XYZ file of C-alpha atoms in Angstrom:
761
model
C 15.399 8.058 6.200
C 16.734 11.521 7.972
C 19.310 12.065 11.426
C 16.388 13.857 13.112
C 17.803 17.249 14.585
C 17.237 17.865 18.534
C 14.299 20.021 17.793
C 11.979 17.013 16.245
C 12.522 14.919 19.192
C 10.920 17.073 21.754
C 7.989 16.074 23.083
C 4.695 17.044 20.821
C 3.144 19.326 23.459
C 6.123 21.429 23.419
C 6.509 22.000 19.761
C 4.923 25.810 19.219
C 3.308 25.921 15.597
C 5.984 28.016 13.393
C 4.345 31.337 11.885
C 3.171 31.126 8.289
C 1.879 27.604 8.244
C -1.821 28.458 7.538
C -2.923 27.210 4.195
C -6.117 29.230 3.805
C -7.290 28.833 0.060
C -7.411 32.071 -2.203
C -9.935 34.717 -1.183
C -12.644 34.489 -3.661
C -12.783 37.438 -5.942
C -16.414 37.957 -5.913
C -18.175 37.560 -2.517
C -21.907 39.597 -2.008
C -24.095 38.832 0.668
C -23.955 36.018 2.701
C -24.420 38.115 5.678
C -26.830 36.064 7.997
C -24.316 33.047 7.663
C -21.369 35.048 8.267
C -22.869 36.256 11.713
C -23.988 32.948 12.681
C -20.430 31.684 12.037
C -19.087 34.653 14.367
C -21.400 34.109 16.962
C -20.535 30.697 17.296
C -17.085 32.400 18.989
C -19.056 33.432 21.873
C -20.089 29.828 23.254
C -18.007 28.361 25.961
C -16.447 24.917 25.703
C -13.392 22.875 25.138
C -13.833 22.432 21.505
C -16.049 24.505 18.856
C -17.751 22.615 16.627
C -19.377 24.047 13.482
C -21.200 22.729 10.259
C -21.704 24.586 7.144
C -23.958 22.353 4.662
C -25.594 22.490 1.585
C -25.984 21.794 -2.381
C -22.667 21.308 -4.183
C -22.279 24.863 -5.967
C -24.002 26.568 -3.364
C -21.063 28.015 -2.364
C -20.060 26.497 1.066
C -16.393 26.716 0.771
C -16.435 30.161 -0.551
C -18.366 31.405 2.453
C -15.960 29.213 4.866
C -12.942 30.920 2.850
C -14.239 34.454 3.058
C -15.254 34.098 6.736
C -11.655 32.733 7.537
C -9.874 35.052 5.653
C -12.504 38.374 6.869
C -13.513 38.151 9.850
C -11.678 38.551 13.683
C -11.942 34.446 14.781
C -8.617 34.941 16.409
C -7.574 31.020 15.790
C -4.028 29.976 14.768
C -2.772 28.368 13.209
C -5.701 27.592 10.440
C -5.586 24.478 8.886
C -7.627 23.599 5.606
C -8.246 19.694 4.772
C -10.331 18.402 1.911
C -11.953 15.896 3.828
C -14.110 13.945 1.294
C -13.098 10.402 1.952
C -10.783 9.193 4.902
C -7.714 8.937 2.874
C -7.812 12.674 2.189
C -8.596 13.476 6.004
C -5.223 11.125 6.293
C -3.272 13.666 3.797
C -4.591 16.706 5.461
C -3.232 16.022 8.989
C -0.136 14.328 7.652
C 0.842 17.555 5.665
C -0.101 19.710 8.827
C 2.276 17.941 10.643
C 4.771 18.527 8.171
C 4.197 21.742 8.636
C 4.465 22.022 11.866
C 8.116 19.946 11.472
C 9.491 20.175 8.135
C 12.025 17.497 8.493
C 9.976 14.744 9.649
C 8.210 14.550 5.934
C 11.055 11.856 5.178
C 11.208 10.346 8.417
C 7.839 9.332 9.050
C 5.076 7.585 7.062
C 1.583 9.377 6.300
C -0.390 7.629 9.360
C 2.572 8.349 11.800
C 1.993 12.125 10.341
C -1.621 11.902 10.862
C -1.072 10.839 14.266
C 1.535 12.763 14.914
C -1.159 15.871 13.844
C -3.667 14.542 15.917
C -1.484 14.236 19.220
C -0.475 18.149 18.323
C -4.498 19.097 18.329
C -4.812 17.361 21.553
C -2.264 18.709 23.311
C -2.629 22.779 22.085
C -5.556 25.162 21.850
C -6.489 28.215 19.757
C -6.234 26.463 16.043
C -8.809 25.980 13.484
C -9.302 23.626 11.133
C -11.760 23.599 8.348
C -12.833 19.933 7.003
C -13.907 20.749 3.789
C -16.467 18.564 1.936
C -16.954 15.948 4.261
C -18.903 13.113 2.712
C -19.150 10.455 5.636
C -19.190 10.760 9.291
C -16.830 8.465 9.858
C -13.798 9.832 8.078
C -13.653 12.898 10.725
C -14.393 10.691 13.754
C -10.950 10.413 14.853
C -10.206 14.579 14.751
C -13.881 14.794 16.421
C -12.793 12.377 19.490
C -8.976 13.477 19.434
C -9.111 17.240 19.140
C -9.517 19.422 21.834
C -9.458 23.274 22.961
C -9.815 24.581 19.323
C -11.971 25.003 16.535
C -13.196 22.724 13.812
C -15.471 23.841 10.705
C -17.325 21.739 8.833
C -18.399 22.293 5.254
C -20.453 19.341 3.703
C -23.479 18.400 0.858
C -24.801 16.388 3.990
C -27.614 17.692 6.328
C -27.820 15.386 9.103
C -25.690 14.203 11.511
C -23.859 17.087 13.170
C -25.541 16.656 16.266
C -22.082 17.398 17.968
C -22.310 20.712 16.357
C -21.986 23.822 18.232
C -23.272 26.189 15.354
C -25.198 24.527 12.020
C -25.597 26.983 9.014
C -27.705 25.334 5.933
C -26.535 27.442 3.000
C -29.224 27.949 0.342
C -28.969 29.548 -3.294
C -28.706 33.505 -3.072
C -31.079 35.776 -2.665
C -32.232 37.408 -6.294
C -30.603 41.108 -4.957
C -27.408 38.866 -4.356
C -27.475 37.192 -7.199
C -28.116 40.154 -9.436
C -25.183 41.637 -7.542
C -22.585 38.982 -7.874
C -23.167 38.964 -12.050
C -22.459 42.358 -12.209
C -19.462 42.181 -10.076
C -18.169 39.491 -12.152
C -19.353 40.660 -15.583
C -17.985 44.428 -15.095
C -14.822 43.542 -13.800
C -12.867 45.396 -16.692
C -15.767 48.442 -16.480
C -19.553 49.506 -16.740
C -21.599 46.688 -18.840
C -24.751 46.411 -20.344
C -26.915 44.457 -17.742
C -29.996 44.049 -19.542
C -31.933 40.712 -18.842
C -29.301 40.026 -15.814
C -32.167 39.124 -13.212
C -33.925 36.993 -15.590
C -30.610 35.396 -16.694
C -30.038 34.908 -12.578
C -33.695 33.895 -11.873
C -32.865 30.740 -15.259
C -29.210 29.819 -12.907
C -31.105 29.107 -9.896
C -29.565 31.792 -8.220
C -26.354 29.333 -8.005
C -23.331 31.305 -7.103
C -20.869 28.730 -8.919
C -23.218 28.956 -12.148
C -23.422 32.940 -11.633
C -19.828 33.158 -11.405
C -19.225 31.404 -14.459
C -21.594 33.383 -16.659
C -20.386 36.582 -15.296
C -17.005 35.604 -16.199
C -17.909 34.569 -19.856
C -20.258 38.170 -20.051
C -16.560 39.810 -19.152
C -14.724 37.785 -21.998
C -17.027 38.553 -24.079
C -18.240 42.518 -23.924
C -20.909 43.098 -26.884
C -23.056 40.068 -24.711
C -25.652 40.971 -22.426
C -27.262 38.997 -20.180
C -30.116 38.321 -22.170
C -28.067 37.481 -25.063
C -26.155 35.027 -22.725
C -29.819 33.937 -21.621
C -30.898 33.059 -25.505
C -27.509 31.078 -25.835
C -28.369 28.987 -22.910
C -31.842 27.862 -24.080
C -30.258 25.919 -26.861
C -28.952 23.656 -24.471
C -31.891 22.035 -22.254
C -31.065 20.665 -19.028
C -32.104 17.353 -20.222
C -28.957 17.376 -22.122
C -26.826 16.077 -18.864
C -29.108 13.472 -17.918
C -27.586 9.903 -18.993
C -28.581 6.680 -17.330
C -28.851 8.108 -13.809
C -30.646 11.179 -12.003
C -28.977 14.014 -12.151
C -29.457 17.416 -9.345
C -31.055 20.618 -10.535
C -27.091 22.153 -10.104
C -25.372 19.846 -11.833
C -28.194 20.313 -15.050
C -26.855 23.714 -14.694
C -23.716 23.699 -14.734
C -24.053 21.208 -17.800
C -25.805 23.692 -19.665
C -23.399 26.721 -19.009
C -20.392 24.362 -19.211
C -21.404 23.583 -22.850
C -21.858 27.347 -23.663
C -18.712 27.988 -22.345
C -17.082 25.457 -23.979
C -18.465 26.054 -27.471
C -16.747 29.329 -27.035
C -13.334 28.566 -26.076
C -12.823 25.664 -28.177
C -13.218 27.580 -31.161
C -10.024 29.539 -30.364
C -8.206 26.680 -28.417
C -9.476 23.053 -29.606
C -7.055 22.042 -26.644
C -9.391 23.206 -24.372
C -12.150 20.426 -24.382
C -8.922 18.085 -23.971
C -7.582 19.805 -20.946
C -11.352 19.637 -18.771
C -11.655 16.324 -20.145
C -8.419 15.015 -18.905
C -9.130 17.141 -15.520
C -12.379 15.077 -14.957
C -10.631 12.146 -13.674
C -8.105 13.884 -10.963
C -9.099 14.793 -7.805
C -10.619 18.637 -7.922
C -7.506 20.740 -5.886
C -3.572 20.775 -6.924
C -3.364 18.761 -10.294
C 0.051 19.402 -10.882
C 0.825 20.905 -14.238
C 3.016 17.712 -15.604
C -0.120 16.104 -15.691
C -0.985 17.643 -18.796
C 1.496 15.906 -20.797
C 1.166 15.487 -24.160
C -2.491 17.149 -24.718
C -1.026 20.075 -27.166
C 2.322 21.908 -27.811
C 3.131 24.028 -24.904
C 2.040 27.326 -26.202
C -1.329 26.088 -27.486
C -1.588 23.945 -23.766
C -0.794 27.534 -22.054
C -3.080 29.574 -24.068
C -6.054 26.656 -23.542
C -5.301 26.686 -19.648
C -5.492 30.479 -19.549
C -8.878 30.650 -21.660
C -10.326 28.268 -19.139
C -8.903 30.446 -16.153
C -10.480 33.368 -17.653
C -14.025 31.927 -18.134
C -14.048 30.680 -14.664
C -13.807 27.446 -15.753
C -10.851 26.442 -13.869
C -8.594 28.332 -11.451
C -4.612 28.571 -12.054
C -2.180 28.423 -8.950
C 1.171 29.718 -10.298
C 3.535 29.293 -6.746
C 2.643 25.341 -6.829
C 2.622 25.070 -10.720
C -0.727 23.371 -10.338
C -4.569 23.943 -10.865
C -8.115 23.357 -9.468
C -11.650 23.094 -10.887
C -14.873 22.642 -9.374
C -16.350 18.894 -8.611
C -19.526 19.769 -10.345
C -18.029 20.938 -13.811
C -15.566 17.696 -13.594
C -19.048 15.664 -13.131
C -20.463 17.740 -16.309
C -16.616 16.498 -18.347
C -17.307 13.419 -17.171
C -20.712 12.698 -18.511
C -21.503 11.999 -22.212
C -23.216 14.614 -24.477
C -26.831 13.144 -25.214
C -27.031 14.855 -28.872
C -23.484 12.778 -29.765
C -23.382 10.067 -27.866
C -21.249 7.561 -29.432
C -18.416 10.055 -29.949
C -18.926 11.592 -26.734
C -18.336 8.076 -24.706
C -15.465 7.166 -27.191
C -13.963 10.478 -26.013
C -14.469 10.381 -22.570
C -12.881 6.510 -22.977
C -9.793 8.450 -24.402
C -9.511 10.895 -21.683
C -9.941 8.662 -18.828
C -6.915 6.152 -20.577
C -4.738 9.159 -21.413
C -4.989 10.089 -17.821
C -4.705 7.029 -16.045
C -1.219 6.559 -18.648
C 0.052 10.226 -17.580
C -0.575 9.624 -13.411
C 1.188 6.541 -14.163
C 4.346 8.440 -15.909
C 4.031 10.892 -12.653
C 4.126 8.191 -10.089
C 7.617 7.945 -8.791
C 8.953 4.070 -8.416
C 10.063 1.806 -5.363
C 9.005 4.058 -2.314
C 11.597 5.962 -0.585
C 12.112 8.579 1.759
C 13.069 10.856 -1.257
C 9.902 10.025 -3.125
C 7.522 10.237 -0.409
C 6.450 14.213 -1.002
C 5.611 13.018 -4.925
C 3.677 10.041 -3.702
C 1.646 12.186 -1.175
C 0.677 14.763 -3.642
C -0.544 12.847 -6.365
C -2.297 10.094 -4.065
C -5.617 11.915 -3.973
C -5.302 11.817 -7.706
C -5.271 7.959 -7.712
C -8.121 8.174 -5.533
C -9.928 10.000 -7.621
C -9.285 8.367 -11.066
C -9.659 4.637 -9.359
C -12.929 5.818 -7.891
C -14.119 6.198 -11.462
C -12.971 3.312 -13.004
C -15.675 1.706 -14.643
C -14.406 0.850 -17.959
C -13.807 -3.053 -17.918
C -13.805 -3.635 -21.293
C -10.929 -1.154 -22.467
C -7.855 -2.754 -22.217
C -5.203 0.084 -22.336
C -7.223 1.606 -19.354
C -7.109 -1.936 -17.628
C -3.089 -2.647 -17.888
C -2.583 1.155 -16.617
C -4.377 1.088 -13.575
C -3.341 -2.581 -12.924
C -0.078 -0.780 -12.451
C -1.210 2.281 -10.652
C -3.156 0.310 -8.464
C 0.173 -1.920 -7.661
C 2.472 0.466 -7.224
C -0.091 2.685 -5.088
C -0.730 -0.148 -3.021
C 2.849 -1.121 -2.606
C 3.681 2.432 -1.285
C 0.516 2.437 1.076
C 1.473 -0.783 2.424
C 5.512 0.477 3.186
C 3.219 3.829 4.568
C 1.696 1.282 7.233
C -1.850 1.904 5.717
C -2.286 -1.998 5.173
C -5.893 -1.990 4.708
C -6.245 0.375 2.021
C -2.728 -1.185 0.243
C -4.729 -4.663 0.862
C -8.356 -3.039 -1.283
C -6.006 -1.241 -3.645
C -3.821 -4.664 -4.793
C -6.711 -6.954 -5.166
C -8.449 -4.824 -7.435
C -5.094 -4.747 -9.327
C -5.550 -8.272 -9.711
C -8.703 -8.249 -10.511
C -7.784 -6.112 -13.397
C -4.770 -7.921 -14.265
C -6.482 -10.854 -14.391
C -9.406 -9.714 -16.711
C -6.350 -7.830 -18.632
C -3.434 -10.126 -19.621
C -4.810 -13.285 -17.882
C -4.262 -15.381 -14.602
C -0.795 -16.623 -15.843
C 0.779 -12.941 -17.016
C 3.910 -11.987 -15.278
C 2.208 -9.093 -13.892
C -0.578 -10.793 -12.366
C 1.996 -12.904 -10.769
C 3.778 -10.243 -9.187
C 0.286 -8.857 -8.055
C -0.331 -11.901 -6.657
C 2.880 -11.564 -4.859
C 2.396 -8.007 -3.863
C -1.251 -9.340 -2.318
C 0.622 -11.608 -0.382
C 2.844 -9.541 1.318
C 0.384 -6.826 2.185
C -1.902 -9.304 3.926
C 1.363 -10.806 5.647
C 2.069 -6.673 7.008
C -1.296 -7.185 9.152
C -0.579 -10.916 10.506
C -3.276 -12.325 8.284
C -0.849 -15.561 7.377
C -4.244 -18.049 6.538
C -4.726 -15.637 3.605
C -1.040 -14.766 2.809
C 0.374 -18.614 3.153
C -1.831 -20.288 0.317
C -1.518 -17.165 -1.869
C 2.191 -17.499 -1.801
C 2.229 -21.345 -2.265
C 0.278 -20.253 -5.574
C 2.292 -17.666 -6.953
C 5.132 -19.850 -6.116
C 3.384 -22.847 -8.262
C 2.442 -20.568 -10.926
C 5.856 -18.740 -11.242
C 7.937 -22.366 -11.422
C 5.555 -23.315 -14.141
C 5.249 -20.193 -16.545
C 9.013 -18.849 -15.613
C 10.959 -21.819 -14.739
C 12.537 -22.682 -11.171
C 15.409 -20.705 -11.729
C 14.114 -17.345 -13.099
C 14.596 -14.153 -10.701
C 10.924 -14.003 -9.599
C 10.694 -17.664 -8.961
C 13.553 -17.281 -6.368
C 11.647 -14.443 -5.083
C 8.427 -16.172 -4.186
C 10.587 -19.490 -2.697
C 12.224 -16.962 0.082
C 8.672 -15.068 0.533
C 7.044 -17.978 0.885
C 9.861 -19.468 3.561
C 9.268 -16.183 5.367
C 5.764 -16.668 5.880
C 6.365 -20.369 7.219
C 8.354 -19.222 9.678
C 6.187 -16.471 10.453
C 3.539 -19.088 11.830
C 6.568 -21.762 13.101
C 6.465 -24.112 10.348
C 9.908 -24.358 10.360
C 10.356 -27.920 9.049
C 8.998 -26.430 5.833
C 10.549 -22.932 5.787
C 13.964 -24.353 6.099
C 14.241 -26.494 3.236
C 12.689 -23.190 1.544
C 15.657 -21.244 2.760
C 17.859 -23.508 1.554
C 16.795 -24.297 -1.917
C 16.169 -20.566 -2.477
C 19.981 -19.718 -1.009
C 21.449 -22.207 -3.314
C 19.752 -21.242 -6.418
C 19.901 -18.079 -6.072
C 24.078 -18.591 -5.654
C 24.098 -20.726 -9.046
C 21.726 -18.316 -10.826
C 23.100 -14.977 -8.976
C 26.513 -15.334 -8.207
C 28.134 -15.471 -4.975
C 28.726 -11.893 -4.765
C 25.128 -11.017 -5.639
C 24.001 -8.443 -2.740
C 20.383 -10.586 -3.367
C 22.537 -13.925 -1.538
C 23.625 -11.799 1.752
C 19.634 -11.680 2.225
C 19.081 -15.357 1.578
C 21.941 -16.473 4.012
C 20.770 -14.020 6.554
C 16.866 -15.404 6.266
C 18.478 -19.112 6.597
C 20.370 -18.398 9.273
C 17.395 -16.691 11.230
C 15.752 -19.617 10.793
C 17.943 -22.139 11.696
C 18.610 -20.023 15.367
C 14.583 -20.073 15.711
C 14.909 -23.780 15.668
C 18.035 -24.052 18.241
C 20.679 -24.699 15.455
C 22.527 -22.190 16.833
C 25.831 -23.331 15.463
C 25.005 -23.822 11.965
C 22.996 -20.304 12.426
C 26.158 -18.270 13.864
C 28.446 -19.868 11.354
C 26.050 -18.539 8.463
C 25.833 -15.224 10.097
C 29.406 -14.751 10.184
C 30.241 -16.034 6.690
C 27.516 -13.415 5.432
C 28.763 -10.559 7.740
C 32.414 -11.461 6.121
C 30.988 -11.956 2.461
C 28.752 -8.450 2.695
C 31.455 -6.563 4.100
C 33.140 -7.432 1.096
C 30.796 -6.525 -1.197
C 28.748 -3.697 0.144
C 31.524 -1.998 2.682
C 31.331 -1.884 6.643
C 28.566 0.697 7.187
C 26.083 -0.542 5.028
C 22.517 -0.733 6.613
C 22.349 -4.618 5.417
C 25.867 -5.045 7.143
C 24.259 -4.074 9.987
C 21.359 -5.837 10.296
C 23.270 -8.764 10.040
C 25.517 -7.732 13.223
C 22.193 -7.878 14.915
C 21.215 -10.859 13.744
C 24.542 -12.551 14.922
C 24.213 -10.936 18.060
C 20.831 -12.352 18.424
C 22.292 -15.268 18.013
C 24.772 -15.236 20.239
C 22.424 -13.898 23.165
C 20.434 -16.833 22.581
C 23.476 -19.207 22.516
C 24.356 -18.132 25.916
C 27.586 -16.121 24.480
C 26.064 -12.766 26.512
C 29.430 -10.952 26.503
C 29.678 -11.388 22.340
C 26.364 -10.870 22.221
C 26.365 -6.982 24.113
C 29.446 -6.124 23.042
C 27.890 -6.460 19.093
C 24.922 -5.015 20.199
C 26.365 -2.269 21.453
C 28.805 -1.702 18.457
C 25.540 -2.068 16.026
C 23.791 0.859 17.972
C 26.189 3.095 17.478
C 27.291 2.769 14.198
C 22.900 3.038 13.210
C 22.842 6.032 14.936
C 25.967 7.483 13.622
C 24.759 5.994 10.243
C 20.771 6.373 10.249
C 19.689 8.520 13.141
C 18.983 7.892 16.502
C 15.205 7.726 15.528
C 15.737 5.639 12.907
C 13.562 2.267 13.052
C 16.496 0.130 12.925
C 17.834 1.932 15.639
C 15.229 1.756 17.918
C 15.219 -1.822 16.823
C 19.054 -1.840 18.221
C 18.294 -0.335 21.402
C 15.848 -2.561 22.460
C 17.676 -4.987 21.266
C 20.577 -4.188 23.591
C 18.383 -3.482 26.262
C 16.861 -6.980 26.083
C 20.555 -8.418 26.169
C 21.421 -6.314 29.129
C 18.429 -7.419 31.308
C 19.657 -11.312 29.555
C 23.018 -10.368 31.584
C 21.501 -9.659 34.744
C 21.906 -5.277 33.933
C 18.652 -4.385 34.932
C 18.884 -0.613 35.602
C 20.519 -0.218 32.175
C 18.039 -2.303 30.503
C 15.055 -0.374 32.124
C 16.723 2.877 31.051
C 17.137 1.479 27.299
C 13.795 0.219 27.458
C 12.114 3.533 28.579
C 14.131 5.451 25.971
C 12.714 3.056 23.521
C 9.195 3.420 24.218
C 9.460 7.518 24.514
C 10.942 7.286 21.394
C 8.145 5.102 19.823
C 5.693 7.140 21.307
C 6.846 10.332 20.261
C 7.471 9.450 16.497
C 5.103 6.571 15.448
C 2.235 7.468 18.304
C 0.554 5.575 21.434
C -0.977 3.463 19.060
C 2.098 2.191 16.663
C 2.166 -1.886 16.574
C 6.067 -0.832 17.698
C 4.888 1.028 20.397
C 2.952 -1.530 21.733
C 6.117 -3.951 21.772
C 8.139 -1.062 23.363
C 5.600 -1.035 26.345
C 5.452 -4.872 26.532
C 9.143 -5.167 26.828
C 9.634 -2.546 29.087
C 6.943 -3.689 31.388
C 8.924 -7.699 31.176
C 12.056 -5.459 32.696
C 9.877 -4.181 35.120
C 8.573 -7.437 36.236
C 12.417 -8.873 36.011
C 13.408 -5.110 38.539
C 10.372 -6.500 40.785
C 8.550 -3.503 39.926
C 5.715 -5.825 39.817
C 2.573 -2.806 39.990
C 4.485 -1.151 37.437
C 4.685 -4.121 35.170
C 1.055 -5.247 35.119
C -0.232 -1.755 34.274
C 1.933 -1.412 30.875
C 1.022 -5.090 30.270
C -2.917 -4.837 30.676
C -2.596 -1.731 28.530
C -0.292 -3.043 25.674
C -2.893 -6.329 25.818
C -6.084 -4.058 25.347
C -4.325 -1.969 22.843
C -3.106 -5.077 20.513
C -6.814 -6.345 20.713
C -8.041 -3.037 19.706
C -5.619 -2.169 16.933
C -4.603 -5.434 15.587
C -7.264 -7.806 16.314
C -7.147 -11.033 19.020
C -6.069 -13.293 16.454
C -2.999 -11.046 15.509
C 0.287 -12.815 16.578
C 1.369 -9.484 18.743
C -1.476 -9.895 20.263
C -0.991 -13.426 21.484
C 2.311 -12.595 22.558
C 0.982 -9.699 24.760
C -1.462 -11.987 25.942
C 1.484 -14.607 27.462
C 3.447 -11.586 28.461
C 0.418 -10.522 30.704
C -0.320 -14.130 31.704
C 3.461 -14.533 33.180
C 3.177 -11.593 34.745
C 0.211 -12.670 36.647
C 1.867 -15.764 37.394
C 5.008 -13.750 38.724
C 1.857 -11.453 40.994
C 0.389 -14.811 42.180
C -2.992 -14.532 40.395
C -2.832 -17.938 39.315
C -6.388 -17.898 38.111
C -6.071 -14.918 36.305
C -3.234 -16.212 34.812
C -4.635 -19.502 33.582
C -7.830 -18.023 32.103
C -5.061 -16.091 29.972
C -3.566 -19.047 28.408
C -6.490 -21.007 28.096
C -7.488 -18.115 26.054
C -4.014 -18.149 24.433
C -4.003 -21.353 23.294
C -7.686 -21.252 21.951
C -6.393 -18.467 19.727
C -2.591 -20.198 18.741
C -3.396 -24.118 18.235
C -5.871 -23.602 15.242
C -3.462 -21.274 13.361
C -0.029 -22.961 14.207
C -1.043 -26.575 15.064
C -1.007 -28.687 17.753
C 2.654 -29.445 17.581
C 3.955 -25.909 17.502
C 6.469 -24.993 20.370
C 4.429 -22.471 21.312
C 1.003 -24.675 21.486
C 3.093 -27.543 23.288
C 4.624 -24.708 25.774
C 1.477 -23.116 26.675
C -0.406 -26.871 27.327
C 2.483 -27.169 29.781
C 2.020 -24.579 31.666
C -1.638 -25.178 31.730
C -1.126 -28.608 33.126
C 1.295 -27.453 35.793
C -1.918 -24.805 36.961
C -4.375 -27.821 37.040
C -2.007 -30.386 39.167
C -1.314 -27.087 41.216
C -5.490 -26.931 42.179
C -5.788 -23.088 40.031
C -7.498 -24.396 37.206
C -10.449 -26.732 36.477
C -9.939 -29.495 34.364
C -9.988 -28.791 30.738
């Protein structure tokens, strides 16, 4: 995390787009015709309305992306900024939005997660006008629903192979194959780049290629590289590769068959001089089509041979090279062909493809950073599309090497996504990693046990404790059996299970586990090991939760003394321990000491971590709560308002931490007698918790109880009782009948029934 400058703290509505952040793809070198389609896009500018939505659809290889890129680069559309977002998956849409937010304010790149950046971009679109966003290659309408719902007063241009579902579009443009005259013009334009050529057979060749722009472009590039050949000669070579060569086990569309035939002609020519070219294409087949870093070609050939092969493929229009970003791109149809076995040489072809898939996975795994840290986020975000694509094509379950590699990729990526707040996608990836690991190395292998632990952690991140706890319990039992009771992984599992027990109020089980984890860690690692600090902190927090405040405070104080000696006075872990000790002082009624320590901790975190670091916001919230407990309500309200403003601005209005901040401010308003403002915020907080987190999430339960308390204070006792009854119905099955929260709510309901405000239940 970074200490954000003042510019980053301004409300999003006040952020102007800096010049030079357009990311339009390179303008097509060869572009002919399409005047009717270009004019239809122009005409939409004349339509009035808050936001213009245009959809361009057609077959793969038909030229949708090329048309829109040409229009945006050459027509006077008058919109800025222009952001091009690859939209073939929900994840790629989110990443495109995150890149936009980073372009608006680069300093946020290492301060916010992908989800937070994407939400910030949507906030920007909703508060500005005259922008243009291109959503390229949309596969599912739901992937772009948030943009269509939240973006106003700008222009959205969509390309897609889908012909239906664009009812909200102002203009719908269907792209067909080129007219015969346009087709010939494109072929001649491409093949004569170095001077006039014999064009014998041009019309026949274009007809054989189905007037498909991508096919004509690649055929023209081949002829440009082989000046002694005519279009008729090329047509003769093409006849050697029937369309059926591409089809193997699945129905294939005509554009794919056409590209398959051209692909084989080109590969035969290029690999004669550059044998590595076929390996380059086969590796490219498993990654996302755009922005493929050149370091993912590692190991294919010696650098001179590799560079020569890449140059030859670019000359034949099989790939595009982007020197500025040290990357290449490839058309999806060319990738599809490169992933398809040759029906005439099926056995060798399938084996080569399987090797290429395994090699692509191995080189991608080596390129992925390790533990997610802000300094690695940019690399992660660039490689995520390639992870998504490689995993999407992962169906070679009999390849043990591939299974082991993809397990590690899925595991690492799942941890990064969980860290970034993309919890559901993280769960999906780690679940797949667990399946692959069990298949590859068995249920008791350390890799499998680590994956199972990571899946439990991801479940816990979204409040799915009913699934997380059994998984933690199984992992701990398996690690004790397989690795031993004192292994570091076993100690970690013991602590994780204790954390999960504490989260659901099972303190009688959590505390013995914490105590054992601390004792075992101390014996195995020594009292000076940094992890001992974390173990003590966890145990002290559990003591505090059960009212054992004297023990908690003593342990927190010991932790701080030891950790300051081991880690230094300003280490973030020390600041966490001080914050926890201040909370324990507050619970023990030692408010003066609590306030003083909260103030010192907030000051240190602002100085060391920055004013908008999550830990800083937590400290500001905690100090506000201490002020509220001490009756310093004006100061409490002011700090809570600052915290809510920062959460909304940095993390978005729908982030779970923002919901908590809204809840806390409402309670301060309530304590100050500002009941109308309090209830308005509390009702909003509860509704958003139910929508975003689910009715059964712990934060939703808290929001419901706090709102019920607000209704009580406002003398809306019937409303309060109904909410308490709903809260009891949610918490009792999850936490049990003897949990303190269950007993507390039951006592409130009994009181309300006794006063006649509720019917007997």
